[in-house]
Amino acid sequence: MNKRKLGNTSLQTSPIVVGANVFGWTLNEKESFAILDEAFEAGFNTIDTADAYSRWAEGNKGGESETIIGQWMKERGNRDQVVVITKVGSDMGQGHKDISEKYILKAAEDSLRRLQTDHIDLYFTHWDDDKTPVEETLGAYQKLIQAGKVRYIGASNLSPERLRASLKASQEHGLPRYEVFEPGYNLYDRQEYEQGVAPICQEEGLGVINYYALASGFLSGKYRQEEDLNKSVRGGGIKKYLDARGQRILAALDSLSEKHAVSQASIALAWLMHNPLVTAPIASATKSKHVQAFTEATQVVLRSEDMELLDNASAYTIPS
Ligand SMILES: NC(=O)c1ccc[n+]([C@@H]2O[C@H](COP(=O)([O-])OP(=O)(O)OC[C@H]3O[C@@H](n4cnc5c(N)ncnc54)[C@H](OP(=O)(O)O)[C@@H]3O)[C@@H](O)[C@H]2O)c1
């Protein structure tokens, strides 16, 4: 499988990053191992997790996903073949987000222990706490990089202002730079990223790995009406997509799915892989057939008329 360079780093990722928020949530350890085995056998090499995954699930406290990945890498002896992405800053029970130096240095040790590794390939600011000076956060990462515990850093969910301020501070103070950005972005949810940080990512040459690539499953076409929402524990979050624009997007996906003889999910992922604003989409799989759809997505060639059909169906109006 061809690899893609993540921004200015030396990291090479498969064209789809394996999302890990389902490990310890909708998948137990055994099921997670099966998905990871299948994905890696197919050639996918990058995993996106976070310390907080999957804290929201009944009985969890956070760290479950990292623990599963750590155990899997240990049992398979494949740490050096995996690009490990994890994140810091979410509420882990303290009641607020935190990207202060003290917190990051402690959280990184916890992640390393759960992942059973001595380094994180790409360490992300998961959420802004809107108060820690950007220099302090970047200074914490500098210490971790100097100690060999982190190779590169990235950011998710930062406002355009805080991302710009961080990039400026890196340049002015010789601090490490966010080299990869992780926005929520898919065929339905386009506007926030395209009108927000995308121009900064382009200007600054940041790699982009986008989450919710399948709009939590909506873009697979399995949810068409309200009665379909109980098809998964995640169904409740899909309701917002069941509008006229969502139906137009599904119609375009249906037509290209038939034309290319692959699933709608594969077409939705292929649109992202052909999109110049994205390096590699992140998507999570809970079944073998999902991993197969990811593989098919990497093989689909969308022509300009296909891209145009999807772009037009998902066009949004910019408020004046
Ligand atoms: N940085 C952030 O703040 C942030 C936030 C959210 C997520 N993320 C990352 O992004 C990753 C992906 O997010 P996500 O899992 O929430 O959303 P997603 O990738 O848009 O949706 C994945 C879900 O869609 C369903 N699915 C996948 N392939 C399918 C197929 N071929 N056919 C039918 N259904 C399919 C599965 O759900 P079912 O099991 O319900 O079928 C799967 O769990 C996460 O694992 C995480 O690593 C990051």
CSV table of N, CA, C and O in Angstrom, one decimal, residues 11 49-51 66 84-89 103-112 114-115 120-126 140-141 144-145 149-156 177-180:
chain,number,residue,atom,x,y,z
A,11,LEU,N,7.5,10.9,9.1
A,11,LEU,CA,6.6,9.7,9.3
A,11,LEU,C,5.8,9.5,8.0
A,11,LEU,O,5.4,10.4,7.3
A,49,THR,N,-5.1,7.3,18.5
A,49,THR,CA,-5.8,7.1,19.8
A,49,THR,C,-5.7,8.3,20.6
A,49,THR,O,-5.2,9.4,20.1
A,50,ALA,N,-6.1,8.3,21.9
A,50,ALA,CA,-6.0,9.4,22.8
A,50,ALA,C,-6.0,8.8,24.2
A,50,ALA,O,-6.6,7.8,24.4
A,51,ASP,N,-5.5,9.6,25.2
A,51,ASP,CA,-5.5,9.1,26.6
A,51,ASP,C,-7.0,8.9,27.0
A,51,ASP,O,-7.3,8.0,27.7
A,66,GLU,N,-5.6,3.0,24.6
A,66,GLU,CA,-4.1,2.9,24.6
A,66,GLU,C,-3.6,1.5,25.2
A,66,GLU,O,-2.7,0.9,24.7
A,84,VAL,N,2.4,5.5,16.0
A,84,VAL,CA,1.5,5.6,17.1
A,84,VAL,C,1.2,7.1,17.3
A,84,VAL,O,2.1,7.9,17.6
A,85,ILE,N,-0.1,7.4,17.2
A,85,ILE,CA,-0.5,8.8,17.5
A,85,ILE,C,-1.4,8.8,18.7
A,85,ILE,O,-2.3,8.0,18.8
A,86,THR,N,-1.1,9.6,19.7
A,86,THR,CA,-2.0,9.7,20.8
A,86,THR,C,-2.1,11.2,21.2
A,86,THR,O,-1.4,12.0,20.7
A,87,LYS,N,-3.0,11.5,22.2
A,87,LYS,CA,-3.3,12.9,22.4
A,87,LYS,C,-3.5,13.1,23.9
A,87,LYS,O,-3.7,12.2,24.7
A,88,VAL,N,-3.3,14.4,24.3
A,88,VAL,CA,-3.4,14.8,25.6
A,88,VAL,C,-4.3,16.1,25.7
A,88,VAL,O,-4.3,16.9,24.7
A,89,GLY,N,-4.9,16.3,26.9
A,89,GLY,CA,-5.6,17.6,27.0
A,89,GLY,C,-7.1,17.4,27.4
A,89,GLY,O,-7.7,18.3,27.9
A,103,TYR,N,0.7,19.2,33.6
A,103,TYR,CA,-0.2,18.1,33.2
A,103,TYR,C,0.3,17.3,32.0
A,103,TYR,O,0.2,16.0,32.1
A,104,ILE,N,0.8,17.9,31.0
A,104,ILE,CA,1.3,17.2,29.8
A,104,ILE,C,2.4,16.2,30.2
A,104,ILE,O,2.4,15.1,29.8
A,105,LEU,N,3.3,16.7,31.0
A,105,LEU,CA,4.5,15.8,31.3
A,105,LEU,C,4.0,14.6,32.1
A,105,LEU,O,4.6,13.5,31.8
A,106,LYS,N,3.1,14.7,32.9
A,106,LYS,CA,2.5,13.5,33.7
A,106,LYS,C,1.7,12.7,32.7
A,106,LYS,O,1.9,11.4,32.7
A,107,ALA,N,0.8,13.3,31.9
A,107,ALA,CA,0.0,12.5,31.0
A,107,ALA,C,0.8,11.7,30.0
A,107,ALA,O,0.4,10.6,29.7
A,108,ALA,N,1.9,12.3,29.6
A,108,ALA,CA,2.7,11.6,28.6
A,108,ALA,C,3.3,10.3,29.2
A,108,ALA,O,3.3,9.2,28.5
A,109,GLU,N,3.7,10.4,30.5
A,109,GLU,CA,4.2,9.2,31.1
A,109,GLU,C,3.1,8.1,31.2
A,109,GLU,O,3.4,6.9,31.0
A,110,ASP,N,1.9,8.5,31.6
A,110,ASP,CA,0.8,7.6,31.7
A,110,ASP,C,0.5,6.9,30.3
A,110,ASP,O,0.3,5.7,30.2
A,111,SER,N,0.5,7.7,29.2
A,111,SER,CA,0.3,7.2,27.9
A,111,SER,C,1.4,6.2,27.5
A,111,SER,O,1.1,5.1,27.0
A,112,LEU,N,2.6,6.5,27.8
A,112,LEU,CA,3.8,5.6,27.4
A,112,LEU,C,3.6,4.3,28.2
A,112,LEU,O,3.8,3.2,27.6
A,114,ARG,N,0.8,2.9,29.3
A,114,ARG,CA,-0.3,2.1,28.8
A,114,ARG,C,0.0,1.5,27.4
A,114,ARG,O,-0.4,0.4,27.1
A,115,LEU,N,0.8,2.3,26.6
A,115,LEU,CA,1.1,1.9,25.3
A,115,LEU,C,2.3,0.9,25.3
A,115,LEU,O,2.7,0.3,24.2
A,120,ILE,N,6.3,8.1,21.6
A,120,ILE,CA,5.1,8.3,20.9
A,120,ILE,C,5.5,9.0,19.6
A,120,ILE,O,6.3,9.9,19.6
A,121,ASP,N,5.0,8.5,18.5
A,121,ASP,CA,5.5,9.0,17.2
A,121,ASP,C,5.0,10.4,16.9
A,121,ASP,O,5.7,11.3,16.4
A,122,LEU,N,3.7,10.6,17.3
A,122,LEU,CA,3.0,11.9,17.0
A,122,LEU,C,2.1,12.2,18.2
A,122,LEU,O,1.2,11.4,18.4
A,123,TYR,N,2.5,13.2,19.0
A,123,TYR,CA,1.7,13.5,20.2
A,123,TYR,C,0.9,14.8,20.0
A,123,TYR,O,1.4,15.8,19.6
A,124,PHE,N,-0.4,14.7,20.2
A,124,PHE,CA,-1.3,15.7,19.9
A,124,PHE,C,-1.9,16.5,21.1
A,124,PHE,O,-2.3,15.9,22.1
A,125,THR,N,-2.0,17.8,20.9
A,125,THR,CA,-2.9,18.6,21.8
A,125,THR,C,-4.3,18.2,21.3
A,125,THR,O,-4.7,18.5,20.2
A,126,HIS,N,-5.1,17.5,22.2
A,126,HIS,CA,-6.4,17.0,21.8
A,126,HIS,C,-7.4,18.2,21.8
A,126,HIS,O,-8.2,18.3,20.8
A,140,ALA,N,6.5,22.2,27.0
A,140,ALA,CA,6.4,20.9,27.6
A,140,ALA,C,6.7,19.8,26.5
A,140,ALA,O,7.4,18.9,26.8
A,141,TYR,N,6.2,20.1,25.3
A,141,TYR,CA,6.5,19.1,24.2
A,141,TYR,C,8.0,19.1,23.9
A,141,TYR,O,8.6,18.1,23.6
A,144,LEU,N,9.7,16.8,26.2
A,144,LEU,CA,9.4,15.4,25.8
A,144,LEU,C,10.2,14.9,24.6
A,144,LEU,O,10.7,13.8,24.5
A,145,ILE,N,10.3,15.9,23.6
A,145,ILE,CA,11.1,15.5,22.4
A,145,ILE,C,12.6,15.4,22.8
A,145,ILE,O,13.2,14.4,22.3
A,149,LYS,N,11.0,11.0,24.1
A,149,LYS,CA,9.7,10.3,24.4
A,149,LYS,C,8.6,10.6,23.4
A,149,LYS,O,7.6,9.9,23.3
A,150,VAL,N,8.9,11.7,22.6
A,150,VAL,CA,7.9,12.1,21.6
A,150,VAL,C,8.8,12.4,20.4
A,150,VAL,O,9.8,13.0,20.5
A,151,ARG,N,8.3,12.0,19.2
A,151,ARG,CA,9.0,12.4,18.0
A,151,ARG,C,8.6,13.7,17.4
A,151,ARG,O,9.3,14.6,17.0
A,152,TYR,N,7.2,13.8,17.1
A,152,TYR,CA,6.7,15.0,16.5
A,152,TYR,C,5.4,15.4,17.3
A,152,TYR,O,4.8,14.5,17.9
A,153,ILE,N,5.0,16.6,17.0
A,153,ILE,CA,3.7,17.0,17.7
A,153,ILE,C,2.7,17.5,16.7
A,153,ILE,O,3.0,17.9,15.6
A,154,GLY,N,1.4,17.4,17.1
A,154,GLY,CA,0.3,17.9,16.3
A,154,GLY,C,-0.8,18.5,17.1
A,154,GLY,O,-0.7,18.5,18.4
A,155,ALA,N,-1.8,19.0,16.5
A,155,ALA,CA,-2.9,19.6,17.3
A,155,ALA,C,-4.2,19.3,16.6
A,155,ALA,O,-4.3,19.1,15.4
A,156,SER,N,-5.2,19.2,17.5
A,156,SER,CA,-6.6,18.9,17.1
A,156,SER,C,-7.5,19.9,17.7
A,156,SER,O,-7.2,20.4,18.8
A,177,ARG,N,7.2,22.6,16.5
A,177,ARG,CA,6.0,23.1,15.8
A,177,ARG,C,5.0,22.0,15.6
A,177,ARG,O,5.3,20.8,15.4
A,178,TYR,N,3.7,22.4,15.7
A,178,TYR,CA,2.7,21.4,15.3
A,178,TYR,C,2.8,21.1,13.8
A,178,TYR,O,2.7,22.0,13.0
A,179,GLU,N,3.1,19.9,13.5
A,179,GLU,CA,3.4,19.5,12.1
A,179,GLU,C,2.2,18.9,11.4
A,179,GLU,O,2.1,18.8,10.2
A,180,VAL,N,1.2,18.5,12.3
A,180,VAL,CA,0.0,17.8,11.7
A,180,VAL,C,-1.2,18.4,12.4
A,180,VAL,O,-1.1,18.6,13.6
